[in-house]
CSV table of C-alpha atoms and ligand atoms in Angstrom, one decimal:
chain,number,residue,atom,x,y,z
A,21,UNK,CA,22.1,24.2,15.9
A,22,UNK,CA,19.1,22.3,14.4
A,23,UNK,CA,18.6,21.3,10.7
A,24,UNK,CA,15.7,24.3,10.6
A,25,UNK,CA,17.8,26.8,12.0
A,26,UNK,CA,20.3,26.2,9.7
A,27,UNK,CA,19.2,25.4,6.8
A,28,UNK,CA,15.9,27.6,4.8
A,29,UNK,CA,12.3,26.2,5.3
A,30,UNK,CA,12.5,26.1,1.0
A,31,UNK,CA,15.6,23.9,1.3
A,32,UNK,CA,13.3,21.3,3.3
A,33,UNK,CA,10.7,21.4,1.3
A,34,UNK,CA,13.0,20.6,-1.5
A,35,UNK,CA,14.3,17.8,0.0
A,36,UNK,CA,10.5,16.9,1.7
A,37,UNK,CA,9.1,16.9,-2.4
A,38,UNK,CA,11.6,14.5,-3.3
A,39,UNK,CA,11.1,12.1,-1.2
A,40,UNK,CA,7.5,12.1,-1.6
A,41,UNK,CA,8.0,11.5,-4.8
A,42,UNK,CA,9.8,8.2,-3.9
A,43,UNK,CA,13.7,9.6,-4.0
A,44,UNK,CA,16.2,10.1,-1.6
A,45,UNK,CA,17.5,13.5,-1.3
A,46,UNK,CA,19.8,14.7,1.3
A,47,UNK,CA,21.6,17.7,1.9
A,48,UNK,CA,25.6,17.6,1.1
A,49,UNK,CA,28.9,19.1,0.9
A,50,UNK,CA,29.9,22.4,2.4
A,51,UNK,CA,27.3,23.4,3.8
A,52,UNK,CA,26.8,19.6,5.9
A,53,UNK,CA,30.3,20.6,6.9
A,54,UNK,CA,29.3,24.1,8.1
A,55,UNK,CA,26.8,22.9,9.8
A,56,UNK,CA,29.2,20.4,11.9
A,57,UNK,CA,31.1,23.3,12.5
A,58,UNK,CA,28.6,25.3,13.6
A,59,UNK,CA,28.5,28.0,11.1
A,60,UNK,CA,26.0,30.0,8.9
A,61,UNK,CA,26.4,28.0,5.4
A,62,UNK,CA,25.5,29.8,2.7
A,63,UNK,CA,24.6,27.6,-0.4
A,64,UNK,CA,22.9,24.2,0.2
A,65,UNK,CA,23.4,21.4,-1.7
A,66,UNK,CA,21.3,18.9,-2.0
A,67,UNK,CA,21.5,15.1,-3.6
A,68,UNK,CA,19.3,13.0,-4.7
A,69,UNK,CA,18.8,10.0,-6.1
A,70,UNK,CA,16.3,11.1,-8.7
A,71,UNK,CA,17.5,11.7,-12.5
A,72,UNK,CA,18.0,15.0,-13.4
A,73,UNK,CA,14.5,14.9,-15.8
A,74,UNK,CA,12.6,13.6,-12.7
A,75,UNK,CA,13.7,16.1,-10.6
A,76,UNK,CA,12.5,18.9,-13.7
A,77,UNK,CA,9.2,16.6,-13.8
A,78,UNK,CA,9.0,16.7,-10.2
A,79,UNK,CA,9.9,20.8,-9.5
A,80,UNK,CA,8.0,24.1,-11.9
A,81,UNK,CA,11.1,26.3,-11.8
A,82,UNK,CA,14.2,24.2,-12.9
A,83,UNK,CA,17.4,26.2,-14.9
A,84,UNK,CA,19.8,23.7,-16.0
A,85,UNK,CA,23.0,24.8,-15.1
A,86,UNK,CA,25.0,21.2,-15.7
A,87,UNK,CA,23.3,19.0,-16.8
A,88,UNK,CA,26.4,16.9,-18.0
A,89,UNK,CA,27.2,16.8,-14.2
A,90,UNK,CA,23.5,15.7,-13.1
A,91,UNK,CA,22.8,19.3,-11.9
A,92,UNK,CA,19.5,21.3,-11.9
A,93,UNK,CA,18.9,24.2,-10.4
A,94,UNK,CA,15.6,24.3,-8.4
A,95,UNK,CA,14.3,27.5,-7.4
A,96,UNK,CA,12.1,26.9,-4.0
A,97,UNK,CA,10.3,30.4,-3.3
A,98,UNK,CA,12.5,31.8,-5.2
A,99,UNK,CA,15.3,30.4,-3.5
A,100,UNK,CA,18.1,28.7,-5.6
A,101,UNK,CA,19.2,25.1,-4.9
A,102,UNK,CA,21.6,23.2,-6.3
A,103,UNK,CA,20.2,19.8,-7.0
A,104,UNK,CA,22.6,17.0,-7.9
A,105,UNK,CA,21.9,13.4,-9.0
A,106,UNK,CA,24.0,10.9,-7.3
A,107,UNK,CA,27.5,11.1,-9.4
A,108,UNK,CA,28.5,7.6,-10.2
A,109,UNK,CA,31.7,6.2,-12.5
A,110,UNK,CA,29.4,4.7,-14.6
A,111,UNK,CA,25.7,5.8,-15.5
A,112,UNK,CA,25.1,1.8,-15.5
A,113,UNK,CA,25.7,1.8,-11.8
A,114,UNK,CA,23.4,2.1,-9.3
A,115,UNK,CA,23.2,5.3,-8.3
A,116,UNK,CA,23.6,5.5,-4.5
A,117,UNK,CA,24.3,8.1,-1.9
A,118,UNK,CA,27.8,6.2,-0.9
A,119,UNK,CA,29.4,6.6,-4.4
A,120,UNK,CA,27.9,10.5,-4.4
A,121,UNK,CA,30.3,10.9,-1.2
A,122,UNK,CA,33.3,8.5,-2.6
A,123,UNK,CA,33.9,10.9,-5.5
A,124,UNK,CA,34.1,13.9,-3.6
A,125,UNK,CA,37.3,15.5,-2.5
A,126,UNK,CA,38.0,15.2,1.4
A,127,UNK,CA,36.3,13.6,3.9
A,128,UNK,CA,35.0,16.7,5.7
A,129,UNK,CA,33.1,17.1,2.3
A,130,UNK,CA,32.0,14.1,2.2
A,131,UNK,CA,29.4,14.7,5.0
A,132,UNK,CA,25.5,14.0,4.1
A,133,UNK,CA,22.6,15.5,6.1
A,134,UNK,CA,19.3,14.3,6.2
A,135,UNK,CA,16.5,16.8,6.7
A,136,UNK,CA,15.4,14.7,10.3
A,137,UNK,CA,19.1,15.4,11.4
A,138,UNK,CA,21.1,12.4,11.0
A,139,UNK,CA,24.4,12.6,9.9
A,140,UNK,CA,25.8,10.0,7.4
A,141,UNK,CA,29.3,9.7,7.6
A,142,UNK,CA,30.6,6.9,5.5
A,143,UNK,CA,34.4,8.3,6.0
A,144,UNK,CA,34.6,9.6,9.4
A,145,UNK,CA,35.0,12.7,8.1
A,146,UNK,CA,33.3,14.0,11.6
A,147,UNK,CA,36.8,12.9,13.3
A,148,UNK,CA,38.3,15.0,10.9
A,149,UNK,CA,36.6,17.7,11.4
A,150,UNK,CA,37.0,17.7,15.1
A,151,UNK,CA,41.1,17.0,14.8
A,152,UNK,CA,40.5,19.6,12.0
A,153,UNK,CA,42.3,17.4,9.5
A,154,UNK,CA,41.8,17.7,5.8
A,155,UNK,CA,42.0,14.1,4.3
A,156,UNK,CA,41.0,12.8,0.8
A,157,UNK,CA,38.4,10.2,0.5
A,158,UNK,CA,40.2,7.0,0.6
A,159,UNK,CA,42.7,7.3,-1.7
A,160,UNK,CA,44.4,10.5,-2.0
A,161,UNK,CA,46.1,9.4,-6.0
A,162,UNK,CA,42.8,8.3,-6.8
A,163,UNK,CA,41.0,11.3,-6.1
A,164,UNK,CA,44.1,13.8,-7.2
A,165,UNK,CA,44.1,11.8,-10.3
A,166,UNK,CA,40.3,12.0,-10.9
A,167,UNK,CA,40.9,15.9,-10.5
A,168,UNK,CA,44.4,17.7,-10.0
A,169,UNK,CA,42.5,21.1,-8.2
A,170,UNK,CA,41.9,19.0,-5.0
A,171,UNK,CA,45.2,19.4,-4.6
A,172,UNK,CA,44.7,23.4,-4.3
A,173,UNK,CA,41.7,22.7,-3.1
A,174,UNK,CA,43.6,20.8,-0.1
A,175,UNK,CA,45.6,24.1,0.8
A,176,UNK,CA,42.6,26.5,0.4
A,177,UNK,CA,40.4,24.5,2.7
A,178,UNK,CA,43.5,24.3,5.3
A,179,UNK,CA,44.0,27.9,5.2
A,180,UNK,CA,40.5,28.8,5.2
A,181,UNK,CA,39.6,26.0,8.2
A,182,UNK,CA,42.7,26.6,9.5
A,183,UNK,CA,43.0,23.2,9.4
A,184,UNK,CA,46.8,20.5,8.7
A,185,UNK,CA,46.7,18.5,6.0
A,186,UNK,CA,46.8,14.5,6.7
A,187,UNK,CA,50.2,13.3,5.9
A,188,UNK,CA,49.6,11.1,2.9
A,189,UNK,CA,47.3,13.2,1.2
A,190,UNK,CA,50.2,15.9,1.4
A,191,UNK,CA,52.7,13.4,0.5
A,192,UNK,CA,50.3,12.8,-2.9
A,193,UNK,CA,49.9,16.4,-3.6
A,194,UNK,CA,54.2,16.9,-3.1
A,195,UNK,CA,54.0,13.7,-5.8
A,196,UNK,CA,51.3,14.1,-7.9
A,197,UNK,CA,51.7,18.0,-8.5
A,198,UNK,CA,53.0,18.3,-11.6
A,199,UNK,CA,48.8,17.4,-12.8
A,200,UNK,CA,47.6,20.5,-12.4
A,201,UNK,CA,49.9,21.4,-15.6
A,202,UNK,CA,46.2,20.0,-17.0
A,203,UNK,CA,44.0,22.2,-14.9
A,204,UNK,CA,42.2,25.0,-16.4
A,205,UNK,CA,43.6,28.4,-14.7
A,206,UNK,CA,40.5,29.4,-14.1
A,207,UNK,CA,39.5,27.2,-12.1
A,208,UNK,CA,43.0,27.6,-10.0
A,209,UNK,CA,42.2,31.4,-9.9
A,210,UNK,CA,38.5,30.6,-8.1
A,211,UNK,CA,40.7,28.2,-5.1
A,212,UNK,CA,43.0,31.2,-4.8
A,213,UNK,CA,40.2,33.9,-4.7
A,214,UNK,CA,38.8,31.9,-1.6
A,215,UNK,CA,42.4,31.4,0.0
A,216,UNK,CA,43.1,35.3,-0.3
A,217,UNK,CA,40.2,36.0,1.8
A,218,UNK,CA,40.6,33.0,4.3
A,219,UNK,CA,41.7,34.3,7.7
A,220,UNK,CA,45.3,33.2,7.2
A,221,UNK,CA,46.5,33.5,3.7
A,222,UNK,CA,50.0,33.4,4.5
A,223,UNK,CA,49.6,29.9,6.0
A,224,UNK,CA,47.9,28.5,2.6
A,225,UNK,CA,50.7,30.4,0.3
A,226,UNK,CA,53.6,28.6,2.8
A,227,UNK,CA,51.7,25.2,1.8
A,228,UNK,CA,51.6,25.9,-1.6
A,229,UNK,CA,55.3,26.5,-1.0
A,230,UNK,CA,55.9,23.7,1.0
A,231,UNK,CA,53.9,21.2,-1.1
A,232,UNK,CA,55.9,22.3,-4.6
A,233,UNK,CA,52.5,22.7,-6.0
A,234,UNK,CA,54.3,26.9,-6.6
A,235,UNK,CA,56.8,25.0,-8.9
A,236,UNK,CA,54.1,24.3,-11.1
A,237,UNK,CA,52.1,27.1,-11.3
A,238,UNK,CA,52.3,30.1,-13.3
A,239,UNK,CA,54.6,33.0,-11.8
A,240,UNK,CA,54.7,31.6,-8.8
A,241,UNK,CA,58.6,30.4,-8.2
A,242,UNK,CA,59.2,34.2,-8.3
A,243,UNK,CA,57.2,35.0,-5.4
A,244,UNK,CA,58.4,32.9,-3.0
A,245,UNK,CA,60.6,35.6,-0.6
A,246,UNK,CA,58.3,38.1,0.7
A,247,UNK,CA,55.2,35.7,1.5
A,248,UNK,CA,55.8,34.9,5.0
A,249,UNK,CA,55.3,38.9,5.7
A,250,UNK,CA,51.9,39.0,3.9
A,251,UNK,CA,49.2,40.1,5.7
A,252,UNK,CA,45.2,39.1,6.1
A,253,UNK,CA,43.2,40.6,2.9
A,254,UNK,CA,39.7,41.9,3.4
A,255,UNK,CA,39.5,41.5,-0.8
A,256,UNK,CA,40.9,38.5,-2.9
A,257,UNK,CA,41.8,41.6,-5.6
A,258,UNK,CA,43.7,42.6,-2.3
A,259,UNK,CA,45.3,39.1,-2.9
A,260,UNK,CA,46.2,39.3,-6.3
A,261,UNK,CA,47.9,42.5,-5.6
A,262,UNK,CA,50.0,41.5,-2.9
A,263,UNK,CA,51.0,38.6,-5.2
A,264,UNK,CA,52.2,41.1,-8.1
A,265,UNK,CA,53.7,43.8,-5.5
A,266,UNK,CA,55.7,40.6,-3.6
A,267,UNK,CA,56.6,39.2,-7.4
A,268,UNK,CA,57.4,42.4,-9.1
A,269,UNK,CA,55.2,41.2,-11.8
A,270,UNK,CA,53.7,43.6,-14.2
A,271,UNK,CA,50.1,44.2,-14.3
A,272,UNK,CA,49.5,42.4,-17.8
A,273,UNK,CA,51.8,39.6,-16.5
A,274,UNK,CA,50.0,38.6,-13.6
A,275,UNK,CA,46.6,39.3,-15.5
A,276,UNK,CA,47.7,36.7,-18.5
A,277,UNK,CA,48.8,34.4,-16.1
A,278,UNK,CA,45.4,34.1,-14.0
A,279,UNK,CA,43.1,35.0,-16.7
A,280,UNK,CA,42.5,38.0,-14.2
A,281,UNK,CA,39.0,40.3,-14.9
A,282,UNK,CA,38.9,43.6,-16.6
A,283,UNK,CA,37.7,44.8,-13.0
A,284,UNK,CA,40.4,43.3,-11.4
A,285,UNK,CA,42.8,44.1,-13.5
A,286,UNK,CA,42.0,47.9,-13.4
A,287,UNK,CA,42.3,47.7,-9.3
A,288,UNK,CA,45.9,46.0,-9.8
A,289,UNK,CA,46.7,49.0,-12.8
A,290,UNK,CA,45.5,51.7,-9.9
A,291,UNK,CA,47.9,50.1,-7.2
A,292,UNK,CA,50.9,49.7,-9.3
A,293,UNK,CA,50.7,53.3,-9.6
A,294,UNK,CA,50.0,54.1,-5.8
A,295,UNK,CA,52.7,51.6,-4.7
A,296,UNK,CA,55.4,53.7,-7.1
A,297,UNK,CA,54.4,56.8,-5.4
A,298,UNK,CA,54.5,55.0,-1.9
A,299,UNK,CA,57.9,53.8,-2.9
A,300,UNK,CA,58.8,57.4,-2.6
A,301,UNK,CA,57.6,59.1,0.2
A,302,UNK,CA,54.0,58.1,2.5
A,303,UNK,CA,50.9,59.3,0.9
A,304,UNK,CA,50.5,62.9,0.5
A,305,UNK,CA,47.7,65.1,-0.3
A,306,UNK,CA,48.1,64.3,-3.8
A,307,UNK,CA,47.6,60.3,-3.5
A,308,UNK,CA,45.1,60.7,-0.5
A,309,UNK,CA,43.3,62.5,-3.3
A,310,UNK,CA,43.7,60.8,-6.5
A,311,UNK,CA,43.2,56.9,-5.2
A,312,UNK,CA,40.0,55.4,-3.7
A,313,UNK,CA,40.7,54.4,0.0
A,314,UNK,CA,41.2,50.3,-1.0
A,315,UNK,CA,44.2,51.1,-3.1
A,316,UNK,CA,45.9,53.4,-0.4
A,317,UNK,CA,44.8,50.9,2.0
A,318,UNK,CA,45.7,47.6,0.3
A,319,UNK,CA,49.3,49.7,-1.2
A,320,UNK,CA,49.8,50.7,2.5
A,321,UNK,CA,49.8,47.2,4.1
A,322,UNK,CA,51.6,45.6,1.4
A,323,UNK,CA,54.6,48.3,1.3
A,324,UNK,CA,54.4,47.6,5.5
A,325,UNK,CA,54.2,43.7,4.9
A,326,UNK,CA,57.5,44.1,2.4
A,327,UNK,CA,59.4,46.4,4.8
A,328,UNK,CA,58.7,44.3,7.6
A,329,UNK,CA,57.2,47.6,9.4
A,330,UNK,CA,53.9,47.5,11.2
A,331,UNK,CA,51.1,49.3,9.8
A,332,UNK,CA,49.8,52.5,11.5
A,333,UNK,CA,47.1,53.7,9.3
A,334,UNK,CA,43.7,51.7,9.4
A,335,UNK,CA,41.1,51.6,6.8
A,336,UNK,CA,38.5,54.4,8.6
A,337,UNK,CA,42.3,56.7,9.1
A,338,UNK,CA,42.5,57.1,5.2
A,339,UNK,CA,38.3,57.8,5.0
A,340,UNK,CA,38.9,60.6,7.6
A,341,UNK,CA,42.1,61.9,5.7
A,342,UNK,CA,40.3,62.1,2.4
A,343,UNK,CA,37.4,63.6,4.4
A,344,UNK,CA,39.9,66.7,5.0
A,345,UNK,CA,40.9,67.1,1.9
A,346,UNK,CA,39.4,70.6,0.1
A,347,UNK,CA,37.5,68.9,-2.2
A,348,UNK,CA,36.9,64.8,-3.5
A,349,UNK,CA,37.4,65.3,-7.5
A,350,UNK,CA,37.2,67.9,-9.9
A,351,UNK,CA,33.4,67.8,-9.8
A,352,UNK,CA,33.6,69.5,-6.4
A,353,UNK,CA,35.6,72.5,-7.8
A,354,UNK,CA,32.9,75.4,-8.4
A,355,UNK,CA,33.8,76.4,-11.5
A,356,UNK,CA,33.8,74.4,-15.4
A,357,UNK,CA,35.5,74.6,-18.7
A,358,UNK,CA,33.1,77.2,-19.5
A,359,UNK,CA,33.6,79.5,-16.9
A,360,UNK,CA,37.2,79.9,-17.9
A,361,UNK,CA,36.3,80.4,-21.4
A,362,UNK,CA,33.7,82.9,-20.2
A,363,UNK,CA,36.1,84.9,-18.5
A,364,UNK,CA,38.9,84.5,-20.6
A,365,UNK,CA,36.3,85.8,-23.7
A,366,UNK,CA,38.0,84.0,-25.9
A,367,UNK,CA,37.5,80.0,-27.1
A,368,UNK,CA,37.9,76.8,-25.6
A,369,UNK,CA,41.2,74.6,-26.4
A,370,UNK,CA,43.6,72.7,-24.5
A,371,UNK,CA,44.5,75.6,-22.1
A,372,UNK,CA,41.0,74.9,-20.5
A,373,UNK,CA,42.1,71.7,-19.4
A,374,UNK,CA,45.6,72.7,-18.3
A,375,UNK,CA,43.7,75.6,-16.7
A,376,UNK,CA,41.5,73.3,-14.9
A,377,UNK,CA,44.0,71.3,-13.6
A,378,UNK,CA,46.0,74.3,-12.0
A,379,UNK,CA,42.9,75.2,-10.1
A,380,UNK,CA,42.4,71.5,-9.0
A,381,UNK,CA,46.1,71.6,-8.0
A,382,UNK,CA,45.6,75.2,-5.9
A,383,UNK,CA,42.6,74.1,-4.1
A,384,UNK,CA,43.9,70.9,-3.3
A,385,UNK,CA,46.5,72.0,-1.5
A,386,UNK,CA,44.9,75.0,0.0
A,387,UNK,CA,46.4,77.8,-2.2
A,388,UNK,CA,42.9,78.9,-3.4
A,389,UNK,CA,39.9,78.5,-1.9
A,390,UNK,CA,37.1,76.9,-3.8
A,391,UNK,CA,35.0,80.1,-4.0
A,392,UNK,CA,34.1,81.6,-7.4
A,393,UNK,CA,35.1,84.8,-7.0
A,394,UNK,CA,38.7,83.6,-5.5
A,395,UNK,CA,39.0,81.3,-8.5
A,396,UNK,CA,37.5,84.1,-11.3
A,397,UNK,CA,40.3,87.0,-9.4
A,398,UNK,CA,42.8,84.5,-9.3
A,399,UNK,CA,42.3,83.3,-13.0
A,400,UNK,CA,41.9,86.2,-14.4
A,401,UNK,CA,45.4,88.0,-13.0
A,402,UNK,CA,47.1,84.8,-14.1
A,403,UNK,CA,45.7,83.9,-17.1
A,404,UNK,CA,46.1,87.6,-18.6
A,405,UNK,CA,49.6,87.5,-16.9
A,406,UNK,CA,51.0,84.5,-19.0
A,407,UNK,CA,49.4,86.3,-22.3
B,23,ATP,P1,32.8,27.0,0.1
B,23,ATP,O1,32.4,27.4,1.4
B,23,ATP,O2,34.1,27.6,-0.3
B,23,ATP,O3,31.8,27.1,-1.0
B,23,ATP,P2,32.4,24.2,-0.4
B,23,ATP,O4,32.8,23.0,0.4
B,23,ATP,O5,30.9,24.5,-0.5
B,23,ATP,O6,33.1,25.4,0.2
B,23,ATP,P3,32.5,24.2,-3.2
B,23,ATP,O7,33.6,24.4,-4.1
B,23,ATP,O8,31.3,25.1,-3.2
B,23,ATP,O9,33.1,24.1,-1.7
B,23,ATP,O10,32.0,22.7,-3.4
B,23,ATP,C1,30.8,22.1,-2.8
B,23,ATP,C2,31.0,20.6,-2.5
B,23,ATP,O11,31.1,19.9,-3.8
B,23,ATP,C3,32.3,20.3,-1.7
B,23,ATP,O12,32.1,20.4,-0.4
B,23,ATP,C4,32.7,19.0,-2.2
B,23,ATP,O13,31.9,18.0,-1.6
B,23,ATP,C5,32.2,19.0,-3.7
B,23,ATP,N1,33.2,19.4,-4.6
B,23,ATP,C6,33.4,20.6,-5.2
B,23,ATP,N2,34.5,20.6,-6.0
B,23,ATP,C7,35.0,19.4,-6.0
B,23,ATP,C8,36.1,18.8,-6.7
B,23,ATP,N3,36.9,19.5,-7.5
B,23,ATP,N4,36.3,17.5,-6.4
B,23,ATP,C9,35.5,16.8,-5.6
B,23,ATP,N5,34.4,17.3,-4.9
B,23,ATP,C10,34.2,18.6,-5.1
B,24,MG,MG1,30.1,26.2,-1.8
């Protein structure tokens, strides 16, 4: 893979500006990594050794998006960048690339590009990549005290890579872990997000585990039987529910704990519910029809994962079973509220409702068919029956 396959014409001429101007600029971080790797990146990252205002002077469309970090956001044919200045310890320093890549996290992140190709590796984090070995930059205290989430961050990237972590830095993390008591959680939440979707989450929860980081962390001690059954999630809310169906936690527990969203938090409400019902007996008409397929889905492979049965329905099985079903929701039933009242000549209350229901309930499960003159015969005997 070349630099122009990989990365966007706009991303060059980002970099190509700068250095016009008189700056170095190269491009950094995951997506130098990817590249090594040989996959499609999808955010590039580029640093420079121009200030943030030069790089405002230098570009029309700027949004500063962290500034306190030395961050602009440059938008190249309408394509976003992330520009960075050099971080340094000390703004009286000189800014230079090697202190960028010395205060980032592991050495396979530490990787600069420049746009004519060449690698600059200043901590053979190539090797690492190759032995597929996540190491922190020099000093694995140094950097896990400069910030505790590299020590997530350490067990996401393995389990995402699929990559062993180097001895010492895992030594450090086993050490050091009590830190990330001074981590925000939602910043831990965005590291599990991305190691619920890696291709081997159970591999990143074991090192979590393994590591003690669990100890520290908030309802995790609770979790720890049930993990090694877990399978891959398509969804990090998949993740999360997995986590609270493994834990038995409650939906407001979990969602305090993680600062979960409101959109999230509705998916884990709508499982919790499912997963009762699957407790009982395998999804019936009534389930098949009242949750969308990613509950029944996600509920099914956790209850399998937690029974340590193998799962037998796929994801397209429970599309075709809700095909089948009589009707989707109550909007496909061909008669409303106000038919009923119509027929029943009388007014509307909380009988139409009930009514309404009953109907749902008899089509569903093939006792009526949804035909108005079925429905209206059918009503009508009943109705006037229970008069
Ligand atoms: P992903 O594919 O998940 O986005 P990434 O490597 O791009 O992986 P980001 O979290 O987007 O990860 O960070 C981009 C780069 O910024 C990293 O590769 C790393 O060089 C640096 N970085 C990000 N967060 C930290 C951190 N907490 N400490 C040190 N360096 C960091
Ligand atoms: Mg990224």
């Amino acid at each position: 893979m070349t630099v122009d396959f990989f990365a966007s014409p706009n991303s060059i001429a980002v970099i190509e500006k700068l250095e016009e101007n008189g700056h170095e600029a190269v491009f950094v971080g995951g997506a130098v990594r990817d590249f090594l790797l040989g996959k499609q990146a999808t955010d590039f990252d580029i640093a420079t050794s121009a200030t943030p205002e030069q790089v405002k002077d230098i570009f029309k469309q700027t949004v500063d998006i962290g500034i306190e970090h030395g961050t602009v956001l440059v938008l190249m044919g309408k394509e976003p960048f992330e520009v960075t200045t050099y971080r340094t310890e000390n703004v009286d320093d000189e800014k230079s690339l090697r202190e960028d890549l010395l205060r980032r996290d592991f050495t396979i992140n530490a990787l600069a590009l420049t746009k004519d190709e060449t690698i600059i590796d200043l901590f053979n984090g190539q090797a690492d990549l190759e032995n597929k070995i996540i190491r922190a930059v020099e000093s694995p205290e140094e950097r896990f005290l400069e910030d505790p989430l590299r020590m997530i961050r350490a067990v996401r990237f393995a389990s995402v890579l699929d990559f062993a972590i180097e001895e010492k830095t895992f030594e450090t993390i086993r050490v050091e872990k009590a830190r990330l008591e001074s981590v925000s959680i939602e910043r831990i939440k965005v590291e599990f997000d991305k190691l619920f979707t890696s291709g081997n989450p159970v591999k990143g929860l074991q090192l979590i585990v393994k590591s003690g980081v669990g100890e520290v962390l908030p309802l995790f001690p609770r979790l720890l039987s049930g993990i090694d059954r877990m399978m891959p999630f398509h969804t990090s809310k998949e993740g999360w529910a997995a986590f609270m169906m493994t834990g038995k936690f409650t939906v407001s527990e979990l969602v305090a704990a993680y600062k979960l969203s409101n959109d999230e938090k509705q998916f884990l409400s709508k499982v919790q519910k499912a997963y009762e019902k699957r407790d009982l007996h395998s999804f019936q008409k009534d389930e098949l029809y009242c949750f969308d397929v990613d509950v029944l889905y996600c509920v099914e492979k956790v209850y399998c994962s937690l029974h340590g049965k193998i799962i037998d329905v796929s994801r397209e099985n429970f599309i075709k079973q809700k095909a089948l079903l009589p009707i989707q929701s109550k909007k496909d039933l061909v008669v409303n509220g106000k038919d009923l009242i119509q027929w029943a000549g009388g007014k509307g209350g909380r009988w139409v409702g009930e009514w309404i229901e009953r109907i749902e309930y008899a089509v569903l499960h093939g006792h009526l068919e949804n035909h108005l003159d079925t429905i209206k015969e059918w009503f009508i005997n009943d109705f006037d029956s229970e008069r």
